[in-house]
Coordinates of N, CA and C in Angstrom, one line a residue:
M1113 N -1.2 25.0 -137.6 CA -2.0 26.1 -137.6 C -3.2 25.8 -138.4
N1114 N -4.4 25.8 -137.7 CA -5.6 25.5 -138.3 C -6.4 26.9 -138.6
V1115 N -6.5 27.2 -139.8 CA -7.1 28.4 -140.2 C -8.6 28.3 -140.6
D1116 N -9.0 27.0 -140.6 CA -10.4 26.7 -141.1 C -11.4 27.5 -140.4
P1117 N -11.5 27.7 -139.1 CA -12.5 28.4 -138.4 C -12.5 30.0 -138.8
L1118 N -11.2 30.4 -139.1 CA -11.1 31.9 -139.5 C -11.7 32.1 -141.0
I1119 N -11.7 31.1 -141.8 CA -12.2 31.4 -143.2 C -13.5 30.8 -143.4
A1120 N -14.1 30.2 -142.4 CA -15.4 29.6 -142.6 C -16.4 30.5 -142.9
G1121 N -17.2 30.3 -144.0 CA -18.2 31.2 -144.4 C -17.8 32.3 -145.3
L1122 N -16.5 32.5 -145.5 CA -16.0 33.5 -146.4 C -16.0 33.2 -147.9
N1123 N -16.1 34.2 -148.8 CA -16.0 33.9 -150.1 C -14.5 33.9 -150.6
E1124 N -14.2 33.6 -151.7 CA -12.8 33.4 -152.1 C -11.9 34.7 -152.0
E1125 N -12.5 35.8 -152.3 CA -11.8 37.0 -152.2 C -11.5 37.4 -150.7
Q1126 N -12.5 37.1 -149.8 CA -12.3 37.4 -148.4 C -11.3 36.4 -147.8
K1127 N -11.4 35.2 -148.2 CA -10.3 34.2 -147.7 C -9.0 34.6 -148.1
N1128 N -8.7 35.0 -149.4 CA -7.4 35.4 -149.8 C -7.0 36.6 -149.0
A1129 N -7.9 37.6 -148.6 CA -7.4 38.8 -147.9 C -7.0 38.3 -146.5
V1130 N -7.8 37.5 -145.9 CA -7.5 37.1 -144.6 C -6.2 36.4 -144.4
I1131 N -5.8 35.4 -145.3 CA -4.6 34.7 -145.2 C -3.6 35.0 -146.1
A1132 N -3.5 36.3 -146.6 CA -2.5 36.7 -147.5 C -1.2 36.7 -146.7
P1133 N -0.1 36.4 -147.3 CA 1.3 36.4 -146.7 C 1.6 37.8 -146.1
H1134 N 2.2 37.8 -145.0 CA 2.5 39.1 -144.3 C 3.9 39.4 -144.7
T1135 N 4.0 39.6 -146.0 CA 5.4 39.9 -146.6 C 5.4 41.3 -147.4
N1136 N 4.3 41.8 -147.7 CA 4.2 43.1 -148.4 C 3.0 43.9 -147.9
H1137 N 3.1 45.2 -148.1 CA 1.9 46.1 -147.8 C 0.7 45.5 -148.6
I1138 N -0.5 45.5 -148.0 CA -1.7 45.0 -148.7 C -2.7 46.0 -148.6
L1139 N -3.4 46.3 -149.7 CA -4.5 47.2 -149.8 C -5.7 46.4 -150.2
I1140 N -6.8 46.4 -149.5 CA -8.0 45.7 -149.8 C -9.0 46.7 -150.3
L1141 N -9.6 46.5 -151.5 CA -10.7 47.4 -152.0 C -12.0 46.7 -151.8
A1142 N -12.9 47.4 -151.0 CA -14.2 46.8 -150.6 C -15.3 47.8 -150.6
G1143 N -16.3 47.5 -151.2 CA -17.5 48.5 -151.1 C -18.3 48.2 -149.8
A1144 N -19.2 49.2 -149.7 CA -20.1 49.0 -148.4 C -20.9 47.6 -148.4
G1145 N -21.0 47.0 -147.2 CA -21.7 45.8 -147.1 C -21.0 44.5 -147.7
C1146 N -19.7 44.7 -148.0 CA -18.9 43.6 -148.5 C -18.2 42.7 -147.5
G1147 N -18.5 43.0 -146.2 CA -17.9 42.2 -145.1 C -16.5 42.6 -144.7
K1148 N -16.1 43.9 -144.9 CA -14.7 44.3 -144.6 C -14.3 44.3 -143.1
T1149 N -15.4 44.5 -142.3 CA -15.0 44.3 -140.8 C -14.8 42.9 -140.5
T1150 N -15.5 42.0 -141.2 CA -15.3 40.6 -140.8 C -13.9 40.2 -141.4
V1151 N -13.5 40.7 -142.5 CA -12.1 40.4 -143.1 C -11.1 41.0 -142.1
L1152 N -11.2 42.2 -141.6 CA -10.3 42.9 -140.8 C -10.1 42.1 -139.4
T1153 N -11.2 41.8 -138.8 CA -11.2 41.0 -137.5 C -10.5 39.7 -137.7
R1154 N -10.9 39.0 -138.8 CA -10.3 37.6 -138.9 C -8.8 37.7 -139.4
R1155 N -8.6 38.8 -140.1 CA -7.1 39.0 -140.4 C -6.3 39.2 -139.1
I1156 N -6.8 40.0 -138.2 CA -6.1 40.2 -136.9 C -5.9 38.8 -136.2
A1157 N -7.0 38.0 -136.2 CA -6.9 36.7 -135.6 C -5.9 35.8 -136.3
Y1158 N -5.8 35.9 -137.6 CA -4.9 35.1 -138.4 C -3.4 35.5 -138.1
L1159 N -3.2 36.8 -137.9 CA -1.8 37.3 -137.6 C -1.4 36.7 -136.2
T1160 N -2.3 36.6 -135.3 CA -2.0 36.0 -134.0 C -1.5 34.6 -134.1
L1161 N -2.0 33.9 -135.2 CA -1.6 32.5 -135.4 C -0.4 32.3 -136.1
S1162 N 0.0 33.4 -137.0 CA 1.0 33.1 -138.0 C 2.1 34.1 -138.0
V1163 N 1.9 35.2 -137.3 CA 2.9 36.3 -137.3 C 3.5 36.8 -136.0
C1164 N 2.6 37.2 -135.1 CA 3.1 37.8 -133.9 C 2.1 37.6 -132.7
K1165 N 2.5 38.0 -131.6 CA 1.6 38.0 -130.4 C 0.5 39.0 -130.6
Q1166 N -0.7 38.7 -130.0 CA -1.9 39.5 -130.2 C -1.7 40.9 -129.7
E1167 N -0.9 41.1 -128.6 CA -0.7 42.5 -128.1 C 0.3 43.3 -129.0
K1168 N 0.8 42.6 -130.0 CA 1.8 43.3 -130.9 C 1.1 43.8 -132.2
I1169 N -0.2 43.8 -132.1 CA -1.0 44.2 -133.3 C -1.8 45.5 -133.0
L1170 N -1.7 46.4 -134.0 CA -2.4 47.7 -133.9 C -3.4 47.8 -135.0
A1171 N -4.6 48.1 -134.7 CA -5.6 48.4 -135.8 C -6.2 49.7 -135.6
L1172 N -6.1 50.6 -136.6 CA -6.7 51.9 -136.4 C -7.8 52.1 -137.4
T1173 N -8.8 52.9 -136.8 CA -10.0 53.3 -137.6 C -10.4 54.7 -137.2
F1174 N -11.6 55.2 -137.7 CA -11.8 56.6 -137.6 C -12.9 57.0 -136.6
T1175 N -13.7 56.0 -136.1 CA -14.7 56.4 -135.2 C -14.6 55.4 -134.0
R1176 N -15.0 56.0 -132.8 CA -14.9 55.1 -131.6 C -15.9 54.0 -131.7
K1177 N -17.0 54.2 -132.4 CA -18.0 53.1 -132.5 C -17.4 52.0 -133.3
A1178 N -16.7 52.3 -134.5 CA -16.2 51.3 -135.3 C -15.1 50.6 -134.5
A1179 N -14.2 51.3 -133.8 CA -13.2 50.6 -133.0 C -13.8 49.7 -132.0
E1180 N -14.8 50.1 -131.3 CA -15.4 49.2 -130.2 C -16.1 48.0 -130.9
E1181 N -16.7 48.2 -132.0 CA -17.3 47.1 -132.7 C -16.2 46.0 -133.2
M1182 N -15.1 46.6 -133.7 CA -14.0 45.6 -134.1 C -13.5 44.9 -133.0
L1183 N -13.1 45.6 -131.9 CA -12.6 45.0 -130.7 C -13.5 43.9 -130.1
S1184 N -14.8 44.2 -130.1 CA -15.8 43.2 -129.6 C -15.8 41.9 -130.5
R1185 N -15.8 42.2 -131.7 CA -15.8 41.0 -132.7 C -14.4 40.2 -132.6
V1186 N -13.3 41.0 -132.5 CA -12.1 40.2 -132.4 C -12.0 39.4 -131.1
S1187 N -12.5 40.0 -130.0 CA -12.4 39.3 -128.7 C -13.2 38.0 -128.7
L1188 N -14.1 37.8 -129.6 CA -14.9 36.5 -129.6 C -14.2 35.5 -130.4
L1189 N -13.2 35.8 -131.2 CA -12.6 34.8 -132.1 C -11.8 33.8 -131.3
E1190 N -11.8 32.6 -131.8 CA -11.3 31.4 -131.1 C -9.7 31.6 -130.8
S1191 N -9.1 32.2 -131.7 CA -7.5 32.2 -131.6 C -7.1 33.4 -130.6
I1192 N -8.0 34.2 -130.2 CA -7.7 35.3 -129.2 C -7.7 34.8 -127.8
D1193 N -6.6 35.0 -127.1 CA -6.4 34.6 -125.7 C -6.9 35.7 -124.8
Q1194 N -8.1 35.5 -124.1 CA -8.6 36.5 -123.3 C -7.8 36.8 -122.1
S1195 N -6.9 35.9 -121.7 CA -6.1 36.1 -120.5 C -4.9 37.0 -120.7
R1196 N -4.7 37.4 -122.0 CA -3.5 38.3 -122.2 C -4.1 39.6 -122.8
S1197 N -3.1 40.5 -122.9 CA -3.5 41.9 -123.5 C -4.0 41.7 -124.9
L1198 N -5.1 42.3 -125.2 CA -5.7 42.2 -126.5 C -5.1 43.0 -127.5
P1199 N -5.3 42.8 -128.8 CA -4.7 43.8 -129.8 C -5.2 45.2 -129.5
V1200 N -4.4 46.2 -129.9 CA -4.7 47.6 -129.7 C -5.7 48.0 -130.9
I1201 N -6.9 48.2 -130.6 CA -7.8 48.6 -131.7 C -8.4 49.9 -131.2
T1202 N -8.2 51.0 -132.0 CA -8.6 52.3 -131.5 C -8.7 53.3 -132.7
T1203 N -9.0 54.5 -132.5 CA -9.0 55.5 -133.5 C -7.6 56.1 -133.7
F1204 N -7.3 56.8 -134.7 CA -6.1 57.5 -134.9 C -5.9 58.5 -133.7
H1205 N -7.0 59.3 -133.4 CA -6.9 60.2 -132.3 C -6.7 59.6 -131.0
G1206 N -7.4 58.4 -130.8 CA -7.3 57.8 -129.6 C -5.9 57.2 -129.3
F1207 N -5.3 56.7 -130.5 CA -3.9 56.2 -130.4 C -2.9 57.4 -130.0
A1208 N -3.1 58.5 -130.7 CA -2.2 59.6 -130.4 C -2.4 60.0 -129.0
L1209 N -3.6 60.2 -128.5 CA -3.8 60.5 -127.1 C -3.1 59.5 -126.1
R1210 N -3.2 58.3 -126.5 CA -2.6 57.2 -125.7 C -1.0 57.4 -125.6
L1211 N -0.4 57.8 -126.8 CA 1.0 58.0 -126.8 C 1.4 59.3 -125.9
L1212 N 0.6 60.4 -126.1 CA 0.9 61.6 -125.5 C 0.7 61.6 -124.0
S1213 N -0.2 60.7 -123.5 CA -0.5 60.6 -122.1 C 0.5 59.7 -121.4
E1214 N 1.3 59.0 -122.1 CA 2.2 58.1 -121.4 C 3.1 58.9 -120.5
I1215 N 3.5 58.2 -119.3 CA 4.4 58.9 -118.4 C 5.7 58.1 -118.3
H1216 N 6.7 58.9 -118.4 CA 8.1 58.3 -118.3 C 8.9 59.2 -117.4
N1217 N 9.5 58.6 -116.4 CA 10.4 59.4 -115.4 C 9.6 60.6 -114.9
G1218 N 8.3 60.4 -114.5 CA 7.5 61.4 -113.9 C 7.0 62.4 -114.8
M1219 N 7.2 62.3 -116.1 CA 6.8 63.3 -117.1 C 5.9 62.8 -118.2
T1220 N 4.8 63.4 -118.5 CA 4.0 62.9 -119.6 C 4.6 63.4 -120.9
N1221 N 4.2 62.7 -121.9 CA 4.7 63.1 -123.3 C 4.1 64.4 -123.7
F1222 N 3.0 64.7 -123.2 CA 2.4 66.0 -123.4 C 3.4 67.1 -123.0
Q1223 N 4.0 66.9 -121.8 CA 5.0 67.9 -121.3 C 6.2 67.9 -122.1
R1224 N 6.6 66.8 -122.7 CA 7.8 66.7 -123.6 C 7.6 67.6 -124.8
I1225 N 6.4 67.8 -125.2 CA 6.2 68.6 -126.4 C 5.7 70.1 -126.1
G1226 N 5.8 70.5 -124.8 CA 5.6 71.9 -124.4 C 4.5 72.3 -123.5
Y1227 N 3.6 71.2 -123.1 CA 2.5 71.5 -122.1 C 3.0 71.4 -120.7
R1228 N 2.4 72.2 -119.8 CA 2.8 72.1 -118.4 C 2.4 70.9 -117.7
K1229 N 1.2 70.4 -118.1 CA 0.6 69.2 -117.5 C -0.3 68.5 -118.5
Q1230 N -1.0 67.5 -118.1 CA -2.0 66.9 -119.0 C -3.0 68.0 -119.4
P1231 N -3.2 68.3 -120.7 CA -4.1 69.5 -121.1 C -5.5 69.0 -121.2
E1232 N -6.4 69.9 -121.2 CA -7.8 69.7 -121.5 C -8.2 70.0 -122.9
L1233 N -9.3 69.4 -123.3 CA -9.8 69.7 -124.6 C -10.5 71.1 -124.7
I1234 N -10.0 71.9 -125.7 CA -10.5 73.3 -125.8 C -11.9 73.3 -126.2
T1235 N -12.7 74.3 -125.7 CA -14.0 74.4 -126.2 C -14.0 75.3 -127.4
G1236 N -15.1 75.3 -128.3 CA -15.2 76.2 -129.4 C -15.1 77.7 -129.1
S1237 N -15.9 78.0 -127.9 CA -15.8 79.4 -127.5 C -14.5 79.9 -127.1
H1238 N -13.8 79.0 -126.4 CA -12.4 79.4 -125.9 C -11.5 79.6 -127.2
R1239 N -11.6 78.7 -128.1 CA -10.8 78.9 -129.3 C -11.1 80.1 -130.1
L1240 N -12.3 80.5 -130.2 CA -12.7 81.8 -130.9 C -12.3 83.0 -130.1
K1241 N -12.3 82.8 -128.8 CA -11.8 83.9 -127.9 C -10.4 84.2 -128.1
I1242 N -9.6 83.1 -128.2 CA -8.1 83.2 -128.5 C -7.9 83.8 -129.8
L1243 N -8.6 83.4 -130.8 CA -8.4 83.9 -132.2 C -8.8 85.4 -132.2
A1244 N -9.7 85.8 -131.5 CA -10.2 87.3 -131.4 C -9.0 88.1 -130.9
S1245 N -8.4 87.6 -129.8 CA -7.4 88.3 -129.1 C -6.0 88.3 -129.8
L1246 N -5.8 87.3 -130.7 CA -4.5 87.2 -131.3 C -4.4 87.6 -132.7
T1247 N -5.6 88.1 -133.3 CA -5.6 88.5 -134.7 C -6.1 90.0 -134.7
S1248 N -5.8 90.7 -135.8 CA -6.2 92.0 -135.9 C -7.4 92.0 -137.0
A1249 N -8.1 93.1 -137.0 CA -9.1 93.2 -138.1 C -8.5 93.3 -139.4
A1250 N -7.3 93.9 -139.5 CA -6.5 94.1 -140.8 C -6.1 92.7 -141.4
E1251 N -5.7 91.8 -140.5 CA -5.3 90.5 -140.8 C -6.5 89.7 -141.4
R1252 N -7.6 89.8 -140.7 CA -8.8 89.1 -141.0 C -9.4 89.6 -142.4
N1253 N -9.2 90.9 -142.6 CA -9.6 91.5 -143.8 C -8.9 91.0 -145.0
I1254 N -7.5 90.9 -144.8 CA -6.7 90.4 -145.9 C -7.0 88.9 -146.2
L1255 N -7.4 88.2 -145.2 CA -7.8 86.8 -145.4 C -9.2 86.6 -145.9
G1256 N -10.0 87.8 -145.8 CA -11.4 87.7 -146.2 C -12.2 86.8 -145.3
A1257 N -11.9 86.9 -144.0 CA -12.6 85.9 -143.1 C -12.9 86.6 -141.8
D1258 N -14.1 86.2 -141.3 CA -14.5 86.5 -140.0 C -13.9 85.5 -139.0
L1259 N -14.2 85.5 -137.7 CA -13.5 84.5 -136.9 C -13.9 83.1 -137.1
L1260 N -15.2 82.8 -137.5 CA -15.6 81.5 -137.8 C -14.9 80.9 -139.0
K1261 N -14.9 81.8 -140.1 CA -14.3 81.3 -141.3 C -12.7 81.2 -141.0
L1262 N -12.1 82.0 -140.3 CA -10.6 81.9 -140.0 C -10.4 80.6 -139.2
D1263 N -11.3 80.3 -138.3 CA -11.2 79.0 -137.5 C -11.2 77.8 -138.5
S1264 N -12.2 77.9 -139.5 CA -12.3 76.8 -140.3 C -11.1 76.7 -141.3
M1265 N -10.5 77.9 -141.7 CA -9.3 77.9 -142.5 C -8.1 77.3 -141.8
L1266 N -7.9 77.6 -140.5 CA -6.9 77.0 -139.7 C -7.0 75.4 -139.5
E1267 N -8.3 75.0 -139.4 CA -8.5 73.6 -139.2 C -8.2 72.9 -140.5
Q1268 N -8.5 73.6 -141.7 CA -8.2 72.9 -142.9 C -6.7 72.9 -143.1
K1269 N -6.0 74.0 -142.8 CA -4.6 74.0 -143.0 C -3.9 72.9 -142.2
S1270 N -4.4 72.5 -141.0 CA -3.7 71.5 -140.2 C -4.0 70.1 -140.7
V1271 N -5.1 70.0 -141.5 CA -5.4 68.6 -142.0 C -5.1 68.4 -143.5
F1272 N -5.7 69.3 -144.3 CA -5.5 69.3 -145.8 C -5.0 70.6 -146.3
P1273 N -3.7 70.9 -146.0 CA -3.1 72.2 -146.5 C -3.2 72.5 -147.9
D1274 N -3.2 71.4 -148.8 CA -3.2 71.5 -150.2 C -4.5 72.2 -150.7
K1275 N -5.6 72.1 -149.9 CA -6.9 72.8 -150.3 C -6.9 74.2 -150.1
L1276 N -5.8 74.8 -149.6 CA -5.7 76.3 -149.5 C -4.9 76.9 -150.7
G1277 N -4.8 76.2 -151.7 CA -4.1 76.6 -152.9 C -4.5 77.9 -153.5
D1278 N -5.8 78.3 -153.3 CA -6.2 79.6 -153.9 C -5.8 80.8 -153.1
M1279 N -5.1 80.6 -152.0 CA -4.6 81.7 -151.2 C -3.2 82.2 -151.8
D1280 N -2.9 83.5 -151.8 CA -1.7 84.0 -152.3 C -0.6 83.9 -151.2
E1281 N 0.6 84.2 -151.6 CA 1.7 84.0 -150.6 C 1.5 84.8 -149.3
N1282 N 1.1 86.1 -149.5 CA 0.9 87.0 -148.3 C -0.1 86.4 -147.4
Q1283 N -1.2 85.9 -147.9 CA -2.3 85.3 -147.1 C -1.8 84.0 -146.4
L1284 N -1.0 83.2 -147.1 CA -0.5 82.1 -146.5 C 0.4 82.4 -145.3
R1285 N 1.3 83.4 -145.5 CA 2.2 83.8 -144.4 C 1.5 84.3 -143.1
I1286 N 0.4 85.1 -143.4 CA -0.4 85.6 -142.3 C -1.1 84.5 -141.6
L1287 N -1.6 83.5 -142.4 CA -2.3 82.4 -141.7 C -1.3 81.6 -141.0
E1288 N -0.1 81.4 -141.5 CA 0.9 80.6 -140.7 C 1.3 81.4 -139.4
R1289 N 1.4 82.7 -139.4 CA 1.7 83.4 -138.3 C 0.6 83.3 -137.2
I1290 N -0.7 83.3 -137.7 CA -1.8 83.1 -136.7 C -1.8 81.8 -136.1
E1291 N -1.5 80.8 -137.0 CA -1.5 79.4 -136.5 C -0.4 79.2 -135.4
T1292 N 0.8 79.8 -135.6 CA 1.8 79.8 -134.5 C 1.4 80.4 -133.3
R1293 N 0.8 81.6 -133.4 CA 0.4 82.3 -132.2 C -0.8 81.5 -131.5
L1294 N -1.7 80.9 -132.2 CA -2.7 80.1 -131.7 C -2.1 78.9 -130.9
Q1295 N -1.2 78.2 -131.5 CA -0.6 77.1 -130.9 C 0.1 77.4 -129.6
T1296 N 0.8 78.5 -129.6 CA 1.6 79.0 -128.4 C 0.6 79.3 -127.3
Q1297 N -0.5 80.0 -127.6 CA -1.5 80.4 -126.6 C -2.2 79.1 -126.1
K1298 N -2.5 78.2 -126.9 CA -3.1 77.0 -126.4 C -2.3 76.2 -125.4
Q1299 N -0.9 76.2 -125.7 CA 0.0 75.6 -124.7 C 0.0 76.4 -123.4
E1300 N 0.0 77.7 -123.6 CA 0.0 78.5 -122.3 C -1.3 78.3 -121.5
D1301 N -2.4 78.1 -122.3 CA -3.7 77.9 -121.5 C -3.9 76.4 -121.2
N1302 N -2.9 75.6 -121.6 CA -2.9 74.1 -121.3 C -4.3 73.4 -121.9
V1303 N -4.5 73.8 -123.2 CA -5.6 73.1 -123.8 C -5.2 72.6 -125.2
W1304 N -6.0 71.7 -125.8 CA -5.6 71.1 -127.1 C -6.9 70.9 -127.9
D1305 N -6.7 70.9 -129.3 CA -7.7 70.5 -130.2 C -7.5 69.1 -130.6
F1306 N -8.5 68.5 -131.2 CA -8.3 67.1 -131.7 C -7.2 67.1 -132.8
S1307 N -7.0 68.0 -133.6 CA -5.9 68.0 -134.6 C -4.5 68.1 -133.9
D1308 N -4.5 68.6 -132.7 CA -3.2 68.7 -131.9 C -2.8 67.4 -131.5
L1309 N -3.7 66.4 -131.4 CA -3.3 65.0 -131.0 C -2.4 64.4 -132.0
I1310 N -2.9 64.4 -133.3 CA -2.0 63.8 -134.4 C -0.6 64.6 -134.5
S1311 N -0.8 65.9 -134.6 CA 0.4 66.7 -134.8 C 1.3 66.6 -133.6
G1312 N 0.8 66.5 -132.4 CA 1.6 66.3 -131.3 C 2.3 65.0 -131.2
A1313 N 1.6 63.9 -131.6 CA 2.3 62.6 -131.7 C 3.3 62.6 -132.8
L1314 N 3.1 63.3 -133.8 CA 4.1 63.4 -134.9 C 5.4 64.1 -134.4
R1315 N 5.2 65.2 -133.6 CA 6.3 65.9 -133.1 C 7.0 65.1 -132.1
L1316 N 6.3 64.4 -131.3 CA 6.9 63.6 -130.3 C 7.9 62.6 -130.9
L1317 N 7.3 61.8 -132.0 CA 8.1 60.8 -132.6 C 9.3 61.4 -133.5
Q1318 N 9.1 62.5 -134.0 CA 10.1 63.1 -134.8 C 11.2 63.7 -134.0
E1319 N 10.9 64.3 -132.9 CA 11.9 65.0 -132.0 C 12.6 64.2 -131.0
H1320 N 12.0 63.0 -130.6 CA 12.5 62.2 -129.5 C 12.8 60.8 -130.2
R1321 N 14.1 60.7 -130.5 CA 14.4 59.5 -131.3 C 14.4 58.2 -130.5
S1322 N 14.7 58.3 -129.2 CA 14.6 57.1 -128.3 C 13.2 56.7 -128.1
F1323 N 12.2 57.6 -128.0 CA 10.8 57.3 -127.9 C 10.3 56.6 -129.2
R1324 N 10.8 57.2 -130.4 CA 10.4 56.6 -131.6 C 10.8 55.2 -131.8
S1325 N 12.1 55.0 -131.4 CA 12.6 53.6 -131.4 C 11.8 52.6 -130.6
R1326 N 11.5 53.0 -129.4 CA 10.7 52.2 -128.4 C 9.3 52.0 -129.0
C1327 N 8.7 53.1 -129.6 CA 7.4 53.0 -130.1 C 7.3 52.0 -131.3
A1328 N 8.4 52.0 -132.1 CA 8.5 51.2 -133.3 C 8.5 49.7 -132.9
E1329 N 9.0 49.4 -131.7 CA 9.1 48.0 -131.2 C 7.8 47.5 -130.7
L1330 N 6.8 48.4 -130.4 CA 5.6 48.1 -129.8 C 4.7 47.1 -130.7
F1331 N 4.8 47.3 -131.9 CA 3.8 46.6 -132.9 C 4.6 45.9 -134.0
D1332 N 4.2 44.7 -134.3 CA 4.7 44.0 -135.5 C 3.8 44.0 -136.7
A1333 N 2.5 44.4 -136.5 CA 1.6 44.4 -137.6 C 0.6 45.6 -137.3
I1334 N 0.4 46.3 -138.4 CA -0.5 47.5 -138.3 C -1.6 47.3 -139.4
L1335 N -2.9 47.6 -139.0 CA -4.0 47.5 -139.9 C -4.8 48.8 -139.8
V1336 N -5.3 49.3 -141.0 CA -6.1 50.6 -141.0 C -7.4 50.3 -141.7
D1337 N -8.5 50.7 -141.1 CA -9.8 50.5 -141.7 C -10.1 52.0 -142.4
E1338 N -10.9 51.9 -143.4 CA -11.3 53.2 -144.1 C -10.1 54.0 -144.5
F1339 N -9.2 53.4 -145.1 CA -7.9 54.0 -145.4 C -8.1 55.2 -146.3
Q1340 N -9.2 55.3 -147.2 CA -9.4 56.4 -148.0 C -9.6 57.7 -147.3
D1341 N -9.9 57.6 -146.0 CA -10.2 58.8 -145.2 C -9.0 59.4 -144.5
T1342 N -7.8 58.8 -144.6 CA -6.6 59.2 -144.0 C -6.2 60.6 -144.6
N1343 N -5.7 61.5 -143.7 CA -5.2 62.8 -144.2 C -3.6 62.7 -144.1
P1344 N -3.0 63.7 -144.7 CA -1.5 63.7 -144.7 C -0.9 63.5 -143.4
M1345 N -1.4 64.1 -142.3 CA -0.8 64.0 -141.0 C -0.8 62.5 -140.5
Q1346 N -2.0 61.8 -140.8 CA -2.1 60.5 -140.4 C -1.2 59.6 -141.2
I1347 N -1.1 59.9 -142.4 CA -0.1 59.1 -143.3 C 1.3 59.2 -142.7
N1348 N 1.7 60.4 -142.4 CA 3.0 60.7 -141.8 C 3.2 59.8 -140.5
L1349 N 2.1 59.8 -139.7 CA 2.1 59.1 -138.4 C 2.3 57.6 -138.7
L1350 N 1.6 57.1 -139.7 CA 1.7 55.7 -140.1 C 3.1 55.4 -140.6
N1351 N 3.8 56.3 -141.3 CA 5.1 56.0 -141.8 C 6.1 55.9 -140.6
L1352 N 6.0 56.7 -139.6 CA 6.8 56.7 -138.5 C 6.6 55.4 -137.6
L1353 N 5.3 55.0 -137.6 CA 5.1 53.8 -136.8 C 5.5 52.5 -137.5
L1354 N 5.4 52.5 -138.8 CA 5.8 51.3 -139.6 C 7.3 51.1 -139.6
G1355 N 8.1 52.1 -139.7 CA 9.5 51.9 -139.7 C 10.0 51.0 -140.7
E1356 N 11.0 50.2 -140.5 CA 11.6 49.3 -141.4 C 11.0 47.9 -141.2
G1357 N 10.6 47.2 -142.2 CA 10.2 45.8 -142.1 C 8.8 45.5 -141.7
K1358 N 8.1 46.6 -141.3 CA 6.7 46.3 -140.9 C 5.8 46.5 -142.1
Q1359 N 4.8 45.7 -142.1 CA 3.8 45.7 -143.2 C 2.5 46.3 -142.8
L1360 N 1.8 47.0 -143.8 CA 0.6 47.7 -143.5 C -0.5 46.9 -144.3
F1361 N -1.6 46.6 -143.6 CA -2.8 45.9 -144.2 C -3.9 47.0 -144.1
A1362 N -4.3 47.5 -145.2 CA -5.3 48.6 -145.3 C -6.5 48.3 -146.1
V1363 N -7.7 48.8 -145.6 CA -8.9 48.5 -146.3 C -9.5 49.8 -146.8

């Protein structure tokens, strides 16, 4: 195994990160402009030489632009075989959409979690219209929120629920009831929010053990860029994907 082309031009810290043993979880701390994308892409290439097939590697990031840039740079590396499936490099939401859109026995995974068919992305006006029809003025008064603020509170609850700590128990119960109504109505209208992708993928993996087992076998190595931006739902998704024996490489 010749790793010289992969570490050419790297400083000592970058070299150590690229060729670190795949035996423990690894967290790389890097400031802006430190070459973290270079380290990530070369780490992926190194894993194809030393650990697993390239199609068994999953790399997750937060923007489509970053994912496309990483995939482009990985594809140019010498150890990557262009004739085979490339490593899966995508966003958290893109990966969740990929899982939920899969078809088995004539049924998509979206249908397995309650949708009638492949849903469409909800518009902001449609979401506000649903909230207006599903909530009362009294509920909104107790929450101290108009429709726009209520919409923001629900989004925050789905991603960072701990940040709602200043709400009392009654307000939290009301918000939870509204959230349940909203989710039910979205499924009836066959639409989804971006946050539904992660929560839907979690539900799919948690409720369908056979699919979770099959999904766990898809990847032997998982990498995450911009790890500081992960929210609790994404961490839960990572935990389910990692399973036993898989190692996480995070930057």
